[in-house]
Amino acid sequence: MNTDVPYIMECKNITKRYPSLNQLAIDQVSFQIDKGESLGLVGESGSGKSTLVRCLLMLEKMNQGQLYINGEEIKYTNKESMKILRREVQAVFQNPSASLNPKLKIIDSLMEPLDCQKTSLPCFLKGVNQRNEIAKYLLEMVEIPEKYLNFYPHELSGGQKQRVSIARAISIQPSIIILDEPTASLDVSIQAKILNRLKDLQERLDLSYLFISHDLAAVNFMSHRVMIMQKGKIIDKCNKQDLFLETRHPYTKLLLDVFEG
Ligand SMILES: Nc1ncnc2c1ncn2[C@@H]1O[C@H](COP(=O)(O)OP(=O)(O)OP(=O)(O)O)[C@@H](O)[C@H]1O
Ligand SMILES: [Mg+2]
């Protein structure tokens, strides 16, 4: 690895405490993600995955720790660094219905990041000029027919809405997309389609992902490296080909046993 190039995302010792919880929700979490790398995060319900996501997106204040995006430290108090965070980190959440404004047509939700960010168009949209054409192109990337641009979210299925959320996240070509259980609310047949599409887009656009799930099979499919979280701590980390080694943490082995049925 070229050590002159900063990590796309690096976090050090992120810690989050909720007064009502008698243990830390996030306990000294550190990791790095390279360009084009997909890092999987797996852990049972309540282990702290979504809390970590909210800390990484600065939607919640961490009690301790640092976050760096492309080598820049991100701080609440520094407006310029928060702009970097909003520009370079996008997220797709579990519930597609909650991420689209029910009052906005699909085209307006889809184009919101590009409408707001006054930066130049990402390279994969170069040569596509009008707003309508860009929206059509983005929908095509996630295999949704253009007629849906003028529909409202309630006229789309869960899987279609999630694909719109993915297209929206990709639209400004961020450095990294955080995917917090992106397929958990969907039908099994749709889950596989969406994971395939996400993987394809990642390779095509050289995106980095933090892919989160409690489903080890999905994490194994999507990621180059895997981290295991338990009670707010990262208790194991490895390349995905080393997941099945005998020397893995006992909790990782327990998850693998469940996964293998
Ligand atoms: N706002 C909050 N106030 C107090 N406790 C919270 C808050 N948000 C989350 N928690 C607690 O923090 C812990 C981690 O929750 P979190 O939602 O991050 O888990 P998760 O790994 O994302 O679970 P799931 O797989 O079910 O989505 C849980 O014990 C949860 O009850
Ligand atoms: Mg969660």
mmCIF file of C-alpha atoms and ligand atoms in Angstrom:
data_model
loop_
_atom_site.group_PDB
_atom_site.id
_atom_site.type_symbol
_atom_site.label_atom_id
_atom_site.label_comp_id
_atom_site.label_asym_id
_atom_site.label_seq_id
_atom_site.Cartn_x
_atom_site.Cartn_y
_atom_site.Cartn_z
ATOM 1 C CA MET A 1 0.000 0.000 0.000
ATOM 2 C CA ASN A 2 1.217 3.529 -0.743
ATOM 3 C CA THR A 3 1.609 5.078 2.710
ATOM 4 C CA ASP A 4 1.510 8.639 1.293
ATOM 5 C CA VAL A 5 -2.169 8.265 0.437
ATOM 6 C CA PRO A 6 -4.441 8.819 3.436
ATOM 7 C CA TYR A 7 -7.188 6.376 4.223
ATOM 8 C CA ILE A 8 -10.606 7.239 2.820
ATOM 9 C CA MET A 9 -11.965 6.855 6.351
ATOM 10 C CA GLU A 10 -10.049 6.411 9.543
ATOM 11 C CA CYS A 11 -11.439 6.443 13.044
ATOM 12 C CA LYS A 12 -9.614 6.207 16.308
ATOM 13 C CA ASN A 13 -11.040 5.177 19.661
ATOM 14 C CA ILE A 14 -14.640 6.239 19.002
ATOM 15 C CA THR A 15 -16.594 5.977 22.229
ATOM 16 C CA LYS A 16 -20.265 6.725 22.839
ATOM 17 C CA ARG A 17 -22.032 6.665 26.170
ATOM 18 C CA TYR A 18 -25.792 6.925 26.751
ATOM 19 C CA PRO A 19 -26.666 7.894 30.332
ATOM 20 C CA SER A 20 -29.523 5.375 30.339
ATOM 21 C CA LEU A 21 -27.282 2.467 29.287
ATOM 22 C CA ASN A 22 -25.117 0.785 31.914
ATOM 23 C CA GLN A 23 -22.389 -0.081 29.410
ATOM 24 C CA LEU A 24 -20.750 1.926 26.636
ATOM 25 C CA ALA A 25 -22.790 1.825 23.400
ATOM 26 C CA ILE A 26 -19.498 2.196 21.475
ATOM 27 C CA ASP A 27 -16.246 1.326 23.188
ATOM 28 C CA GLN A 28 -12.936 2.513 21.674
ATOM 29 C CA VAL A 29 -13.696 1.592 18.070
ATOM 30 C CA SER A 30 -10.840 2.098 15.586
ATOM 31 C CA PHE A 31 -10.551 1.099 11.931
ATOM 32 C CA GLN A 32 -9.418 2.308 8.520
ATOM 33 C CA ILE A 33 -10.912 1.925 5.056
ATOM 34 C CA ASP A 34 -8.852 2.222 1.860
ATOM 35 C CA LYS A 35 -9.975 3.500 -1.512
ATOM 36 C CA GLY A 36 -12.113 0.942 -3.311
ATOM 37 C CA GLU A 37 -12.297 -1.249 -0.230
ATOM 38 C CA SER A 38 -15.449 -2.678 1.253
ATOM 39 C CA LEU A 39 -15.228 -3.229 4.996
ATOM 40 C CA GLY A 40 -17.925 -5.381 6.544
ATOM 41 C CA LEU A 41 -19.236 -4.867 10.059
ATOM 42 C CA VAL A 42 -21.252 -7.658 11.578
ATOM 43 C CA GLY A 43 -22.798 -7.911 15.026
ATOM 44 C CA GLU A 44 -25.966 -9.013 16.747
ATOM 45 C CA SER A 45 -28.893 -6.680 17.309
ATOM 46 C CA GLY A 46 -28.015 -4.033 19.921
ATOM 47 C CA SER A 47 -24.235 -4.442 19.509
ATOM 48 C CA GLY A 48 -23.896 -0.777 18.511
ATOM 49 C CA LYS A 49 -23.684 -0.818 14.707
ATOM 50 C CA SER A 50 -26.194 1.967 14.033
ATOM 51 C CA THR A 51 -24.902 4.057 16.927
ATOM 52 C CA LEU A 52 -21.450 3.866 15.340
ATOM 53 C CA VAL A 53 -22.976 4.980 12.015
ATOM 54 C CA ARG A 54 -24.612 8.004 13.663
ATOM 55 C CA CYS A 55 -21.278 8.919 15.254
ATOM 56 C CA LEU A 56 -19.456 8.554 11.917
ATOM 57 C CA LEU A 57 -22.032 10.770 10.210
ATOM 58 C CA MET A 58 -21.819 13.219 13.154
ATOM 59 C CA LEU A 59 -25.565 12.933 13.641
ATOM 60 C CA GLU A 60 -24.671 12.171 17.249
ATOM 61 C CA LYS A 61 -21.800 13.517 19.225
ATOM 62 C CA MET A 62 -19.210 10.945 20.227
ATOM 63 C CA ASN A 63 -17.851 11.195 23.754
ATOM 64 C CA GLN A 64 -14.334 10.425 22.649
ATOM 65 C CA GLY A 65 -12.395 9.644 19.493
ATOM 66 C CA GLN A 66 -11.378 11.092 16.145
ATOM 67 C CA LEU A 67 -12.677 10.701 12.616
ATOM 68 C CA TYR A 68 -10.599 11.447 9.507
ATOM 69 C CA ILE A 69 -11.907 11.576 5.945
ATOM 70 C CA ASN A 70 -9.170 11.552 3.281
ATOM 71 C CA GLY A 71 -6.742 12.568 6.032
ATOM 72 C CA GLU A 72 -8.818 15.583 7.233
ATOM 73 C CA GLU A 73 -9.983 15.491 10.810
ATOM 74 C CA ILE A 74 -13.758 16.041 10.962
ATOM 75 C CA LYS A 75 -15.038 18.171 13.827
ATOM 76 C CA TYR A 76 -18.496 19.471 14.657
ATOM 77 C CA THR A 77 -17.026 22.847 15.400
ATOM 78 C CA ASN A 78 -15.266 23.168 12.050
ATOM 79 C CA LYS A 79 -17.717 24.033 9.255
ATOM 80 C CA GLU A 80 -15.264 23.281 6.443
ATOM 81 C CA SER A 81 -14.591 19.781 7.789
ATOM 82 C CA MET A 82 -18.344 19.151 8.139
ATOM 83 C CA LYS A 83 -18.727 20.094 4.450
ATOM 84 C CA ILE A 84 -16.087 17.476 3.601
ATOM 85 C CA LEU A 85 -18.050 14.918 5.614
ATOM 86 C CA ARG A 86 -21.353 15.747 3.860
ATOM 87 C CA ARG A 87 -19.660 15.689 0.455
ATOM 88 C CA GLU A 88 -17.547 12.557 0.837
ATOM 89 C CA VAL A 89 -19.685 10.284 3.020
ATOM 90 C CA GLN A 90 -23.166 9.163 2.006
ATOM 91 C CA ALA A 91 -25.377 6.641 3.747
ATOM 92 C CA VAL A 92 -28.129 4.158 2.922
ATOM 93 C CA PHE A 93 -30.270 3.036 5.858
ATOM 94 C CA GLN A 94 -32.374 0.003 6.630
ATOM 95 C CA ASN A 95 -35.796 1.473 6.047
ATOM 96 C CA PRO A 96 -36.190 2.880 2.521
ATOM 97 C CA SER A 97 -39.594 4.402 3.303
ATOM 98 C CA ALA A 98 -38.105 6.585 6.016
ATOM 99 C CA SER A 99 -35.279 7.846 3.813
ATOM 100 C CA LEU A 100 -37.466 9.302 1.043
ATOM 101 C CA ASN A 101 -39.631 12.365 1.678
ATOM 102 C CA PRO A 102 -43.230 11.195 0.950
ATOM 103 C CA LYS A 103 -44.140 14.652 -0.380
ATOM 104 C CA LEU A 104 -41.389 14.766 -2.981
ATOM 105 C CA LYS A 105 -41.477 13.154 -6.402
ATOM 106 C CA ILE A 106 -38.726 10.580 -6.943
ATOM 107 C CA ILE A 107 -36.827 12.954 -9.236
ATOM 108 C CA ASP A 108 -36.616 15.592 -6.490
ATOM 109 C CA SER A 109 -35.456 13.166 -3.783
ATOM 110 C CA LEU A 110 -32.976 11.628 -6.186
ATOM 111 C CA MET A 111 -31.524 14.979 -7.237
ATOM 112 C CA GLU A 112 -31.416 16.528 -3.750
ATOM 113 C CA PRO A 113 -27.664 15.941 -3.131
ATOM 114 C CA LEU A 114 -26.684 17.227 -6.592
ATOM 115 C CA ASP A 115 -29.089 20.180 -6.277
ATOM 116 C CA CYS A 116 -27.571 21.098 -2.879
ATOM 117 C CA GLN A 117 -23.900 20.420 -3.518
ATOM 118 C CA LYS A 118 -22.689 23.107 -5.851
ATOM 119 C CA THR A 119 -19.696 21.034 -6.924
ATOM 120 C CA SER A 120 -18.975 19.833 -10.452
ATOM 121 C CA LEU A 121 -20.654 16.694 -11.729
ATOM 122 C CA PRO A 122 -18.967 13.376 -10.892
ATOM 123 C CA CYS A 123 -16.996 11.808 -13.738
ATOM 124 C CA PHE A 124 -19.593 9.138 -14.539
ATOM 125 C CA LEU A 125 -22.140 11.908 -15.254
ATOM 126 C CA LYS A 126 -19.841 14.008 -17.464
ATOM 127 C CA GLY A 127 -21.570 14.716 -20.752
ATOM 128 C CA VAL A 128 -25.032 14.221 -19.258
ATOM 129 C CA ASN A 129 -26.304 17.753 -19.012
ATOM 130 C CA GLN A 130 -29.918 18.401 -18.161
ATOM 131 C CA ARG A 131 -31.334 17.676 -14.717
ATOM 132 C CA ASN A 132 -33.904 15.295 -16.169
ATOM 133 C CA GLU A 133 -31.249 13.427 -18.162
ATOM 134 C CA ILE A 134 -29.037 13.076 -15.086
ATOM 135 C CA ALA A 135 -31.950 11.724 -13.047
ATOM 136 C CA LYS A 136 -32.771 9.233 -15.820
ATOM 137 C CA TYR A 137 -29.149 8.083 -15.946
ATOM 138 C CA LEU A 138 -29.022 7.620 -12.164
ATOM 139 C CA LEU A 139 -32.204 5.537 -12.178
ATOM 140 C CA GLU A 140 -30.853 3.436 -15.040
ATOM 141 C CA MET A 141 -27.779 2.632 -12.904
ATOM 142 C CA VAL A 142 -30.053 0.922 -10.400
ATOM 143 C CA GLU A 143 -32.319 -0.551 -13.100
ATOM 144 C CA ILE A 144 -35.437 1.498 -12.499
ATOM 145 C CA PRO A 145 -37.438 2.697 -15.559
ATOM 146 C CA GLU A 146 -37.482 6.451 -16.100
ATOM 147 C CA LYS A 147 -41.279 6.709 -15.765
ATOM 148 C CA TYR A 148 -40.787 6.423 -11.977
ATOM 149 C CA LEU A 149 -39.143 9.861 -11.881
ATOM 150 C CA ASN A 150 -42.548 11.481 -11.600
ATOM 151 C CA PHE A 151 -43.955 9.006 -9.098
ATOM 152 C CA TYR A 152 -44.191 9.533 -5.342
ATOM 153 C CA PRO A 153 -42.492 7.116 -2.886
ATOM 154 C CA HIS A 154 -45.776 5.381 -1.930
ATOM 155 C CA GLU A 155 -46.124 4.280 -5.569
ATOM 156 C CA LEU A 156 -42.853 2.274 -5.398
ATOM 157 C CA SER A 157 -42.080 -1.070 -3.750
ATOM 158 C CA GLY A 158 -39.613 -1.296 -0.836
ATOM 159 C CA GLY A 159 -36.909 -2.664 -3.137
ATOM 160 C CA GLN A 160 -37.452 0.118 -5.690
ATOM 161 C CA LYS A 161 -37.288 2.778 -2.957
ATOM 162 C CA GLN A 162 -34.048 1.283 -1.651
ATOM 163 C CA ARG A 163 -32.593 1.370 -5.155
ATOM 164 C CA VAL A 164 -33.546 5.064 -5.427
ATOM 165 C CA SER A 165 -31.749 5.654 -2.079
ATOM 166 C CA ILE A 166 -28.669 3.913 -3.458
ATOM 167 C CA ALA A 167 -28.747 5.980 -6.672
ATOM 168 C CA ARG A 168 -29.089 9.140 -4.586
ATOM 169 C CA ALA A 169 -26.107 8.155 -2.411
ATOM 170 C CA ILE A 170 -23.991 7.505 -5.492
ATOM 171 C CA SER A 171 -25.086 10.652 -7.371
ATOM 172 C CA ILE A 172 -22.352 12.913 -5.987
ATOM 173 C CA GLN A 173 -19.748 10.135 -6.209
ATOM 174 C CA PRO A 174 -18.787 10.205 -2.552
ATOM 175 C CA SER A 175 -15.547 8.624 -1.373
ATOM 176 C CA ILE A 176 -17.458 6.210 0.812
ATOM 177 C CA ILE A 177 -20.991 4.953 1.330
ATOM 178 C CA ILE A 178 -22.101 3.616 4.693
ATOM 179 C CA LEU A 179 -24.699 0.901 4.169
ATOM 180 C CA ASP A 180 -26.517 0.157 7.426
ATOM 181 C CA GLU A 181 -28.449 -3.078 6.831
ATOM 182 C CA PRO A 182 -29.540 -1.884 3.373
ATOM 183 C CA THR A 183 -31.479 -5.028 2.528
ATOM 184 C CA ALA A 184 -32.768 -6.106 5.949
ATOM 185 C CA SER A 185 -36.311 -4.909 5.323
ATOM 186 C CA LEU A 186 -36.597 -6.515 1.875
ATOM 187 C CA ASP A 187 -37.723 -9.794 0.428
ATOM 188 C CA VAL A 188 -34.958 -12.415 0.070
ATOM 189 C CA SER A 189 -35.158 -12.445 -3.750
ATOM 190 C CA ILE A 190 -34.806 -8.648 -3.874
ATOM 191 C CA GLN A 191 -31.976 -8.699 -1.308
ATOM 192 C CA ALA A 192 -29.704 -10.687 -3.611
ATOM 193 C CA LYS A 193 -30.445 -8.383 -6.567
ATOM 194 C CA ILE A 194 -29.625 -5.275 -4.555
ATOM 195 C CA LEU A 195 -26.425 -6.731 -3.113
ATOM 196 C CA ASN A 196 -25.284 -7.679 -6.612
ATOM 197 C CA ARG A 197 -26.032 -4.170 -7.868
ATOM 198 C CA LEU A 198 -24.192 -2.575 -4.933
ATOM 199 C CA LYS A 199 -21.160 -4.748 -5.535
ATOM 200 C CA ASP A 200 -21.177 -3.992 -9.238
ATOM 201 C CA LEU A 201 -21.412 -0.215 -8.632
ATOM 202 C CA GLN A 202 -18.627 -0.366 -6.066
ATOM 203 C CA GLU A 203 -16.274 -2.038 -8.514
ATOM 204 C CA ARG A 204 -17.304 0.164 -11.419
ATOM 205 C CA LEU A 205 -16.905 3.466 -9.532
ATOM 206 C CA ASP A 206 -14.066 2.371 -7.217
ATOM 207 C CA LEU A 207 -16.171 3.333 -4.195
ATOM 208 C CA SER A 208 -15.404 2.415 -0.608
ATOM 209 C CA TYR A 209 -18.118 0.853 1.508
ATOM 210 C CA LEU A 210 -18.729 0.296 5.177
ATOM 211 C CA PHE A 211 -21.237 -2.516 4.845
ATOM 212 C CA ILE A 212 -23.183 -3.321 7.991
ATOM 213 C CA SER A 213 -25.366 -6.315 8.653
ATOM 214 C CA HIS A 214 -26.217 -8.932 11.216
ATOM 215 C CA ASP A 215 -26.187 -11.397 8.303
ATOM 216 C CA LEU A 216 -22.695 -12.870 8.002
ATOM 217 C CA ALA A 217 -23.478 -14.364 4.590
ATOM 218 C CA ALA A 218 -24.255 -10.891 3.187
ATOM 219 C CA VAL A 219 -21.169 -9.373 4.816
ATOM 220 C CA ASN A 220 -19.020 -12.190 3.489
ATOM 221 C CA PHE A 221 -20.340 -11.621 -0.034
ATOM 222 C CA MET A 222 -19.935 -7.835 0.038
ATOM 223 C CA SER A 223 -16.658 -7.248 1.876
ATOM 224 C CA HIS A 224 -12.911 -7.528 1.463
ATOM 225 C CA ARG A 225 -12.354 -7.386 5.212
ATOM 226 C CA VAL A 226 -14.702 -8.092 8.100
ATOM 227 C CA MET A 227 -14.996 -6.668 11.641
ATOM 228 C CA ILE A 228 -17.042 -8.361 14.337
ATOM 229 C CA MET A 229 -18.778 -6.189 16.935
ATOM 230 C CA GLN A 230 -20.071 -7.291 20.305
ATOM 231 C CA LYS A 231 -21.371 -5.030 23.072
ATOM 232 C CA GLY A 232 -19.924 -1.898 21.459
ATOM 233 C CA LYS A 233 -16.437 -3.335 20.925
ATOM 234 C CA ILE A 234 -14.707 -4.600 17.789
ATOM 235 C CA ILE A 235 -13.676 -7.998 19.087
ATOM 236 C CA ASP A 236 -12.290 -9.477 15.863
ATOM 237 C CA LYS A 237 -11.036 -8.205 12.475
ATOM 238 C CA CYS A 238 -9.752 -10.136 9.467
ATOM 239 C CA ASN A 239 -9.528 -10.489 5.722
ATOM 240 C CA LYS A 240 -12.584 -12.339 4.580
ATOM 241 C CA GLN A 241 -10.578 -15.372 3.461
ATOM 242 C CA ASP A 242 -9.365 -15.750 7.078
ATOM 243 C CA LEU A 243 -12.878 -15.783 8.557
ATOM 244 C CA PHE A 244 -12.977 -19.548 8.773
ATOM 245 C CA LEU A 245 -9.573 -20.017 10.455
ATOM 246 C CA GLU A 246 -9.537 -22.089 13.635
ATOM 247 C CA THR A 247 -7.750 -19.268 15.478
ATOM 248 C CA ARG A 248 -10.712 -16.843 15.172
ATOM 249 C CA HIS A 249 -12.292 -15.298 18.266
ATOM 250 C CA PRO A 250 -14.818 -17.703 19.879
ATOM 251 C CA TYR A 251 -17.676 -15.253 19.236
ATOM 252 C CA THR A 252 -16.777 -15.089 15.515
ATOM 253 C CA LYS A 253 -16.878 -18.885 15.436
ATOM 254 C CA LEU A 254 -20.260 -18.830 17.119
ATOM 255 C CA LEU A 255 -21.589 -16.459 14.432
ATOM 256 C CA LEU A 256 -20.110 -18.710 11.745
ATOM 257 C CA ASP A 257 -21.835 -21.747 13.253
ATOM 258 C CA VAL A 258 -25.169 -19.942 13.046
ATOM 259 C CA PHE A 259 -24.372 -18.829 9.491
ATOM 260 C CA GLU A 260 -23.474 -22.361 8.385
ATOM 261 C CA GLY A 261 -26.648 -23.662 10.004
HETATM 262 N N1 LIG B 1 -30.653 7.238 21.768
HETATM 263 C C1 LIG B 1 -30.339 6.211 22.574
HETATM 264 N N2 LIG B 1 -30.442 6.337 23.917
HETATM 265 C C2 LIG B 1 -30.107 5.316 24.732
HETATM 266 N N3 LIG B 1 -29.657 4.108 24.308
HETATM 267 C C3 LIG B 1 -29.548 3.938 22.982
HETATM 268 C C4 LIG B 1 -29.892 4.971 22.044
HETATM 269 N N4 LIG B 1 -29.687 4.494 20.789
HETATM 270 C C5 LIG B 1 -29.249 3.227 20.936
HETATM 271 N N5 LIG B 1 -29.168 2.896 22.240
HETATM 272 C C6 LIG B 1 -28.700 1.608 22.781
HETATM 273 O O1 LIG B 1 -27.388 1.386 22.295
HETATM 274 C C7 LIG B 1 -27.192 0.013 21.992
HETATM 275 C C8 LIG B 1 -26.770 -0.157 20.546
HETATM 276 O O2 LIG B 1 -27.914 0.111 19.705
HETATM 277 P P1 LIG B 1 -27.791 0.119 18.110
HETATM 278 O O3 LIG B 1 -29.079 0.597 17.562
HETATM 279 O O4 LIG B 1 -26.573 0.875 17.746
HETATM 280 O O5 LIG B 1 -27.573 -1.426 17.792
HETATM 281 P P2 LIG B 1 -27.482 -2.161 16.382
HETATM 282 O O6 LIG B 1 -26.247 -3.010 16.422
HETATM 283 O O7 LIG B 1 -27.587 -1.191 15.277
HETATM 284 O O8 LIG B 1 -28.747 -3.126 16.427
HETATM 285 P P3 LIG B 1 -29.727 -3.641 15.208
HETATM 286 O O9 LIG B 1 -28.997 -4.792 14.542
HETATM 287 O O10 LIG B 1 -30.946 -4.106 15.923
HETATM 288 O O11 LIG B 1 -29.973 -2.492 14.286
HETATM 289 C C9 LIG B 1 -28.486 -0.697 22.357
HETATM 290 O O12 LIG B 1 -28.373 -1.213 23.655
HETATM 291 C C10 LIG B 1 -29.519 0.408 22.301
HETATM 292 O O13 LIG B 1 -30.580 0.158 23.165
HETATM 293 MG MG MG B 2 -28.941 -0.951 13.652
#
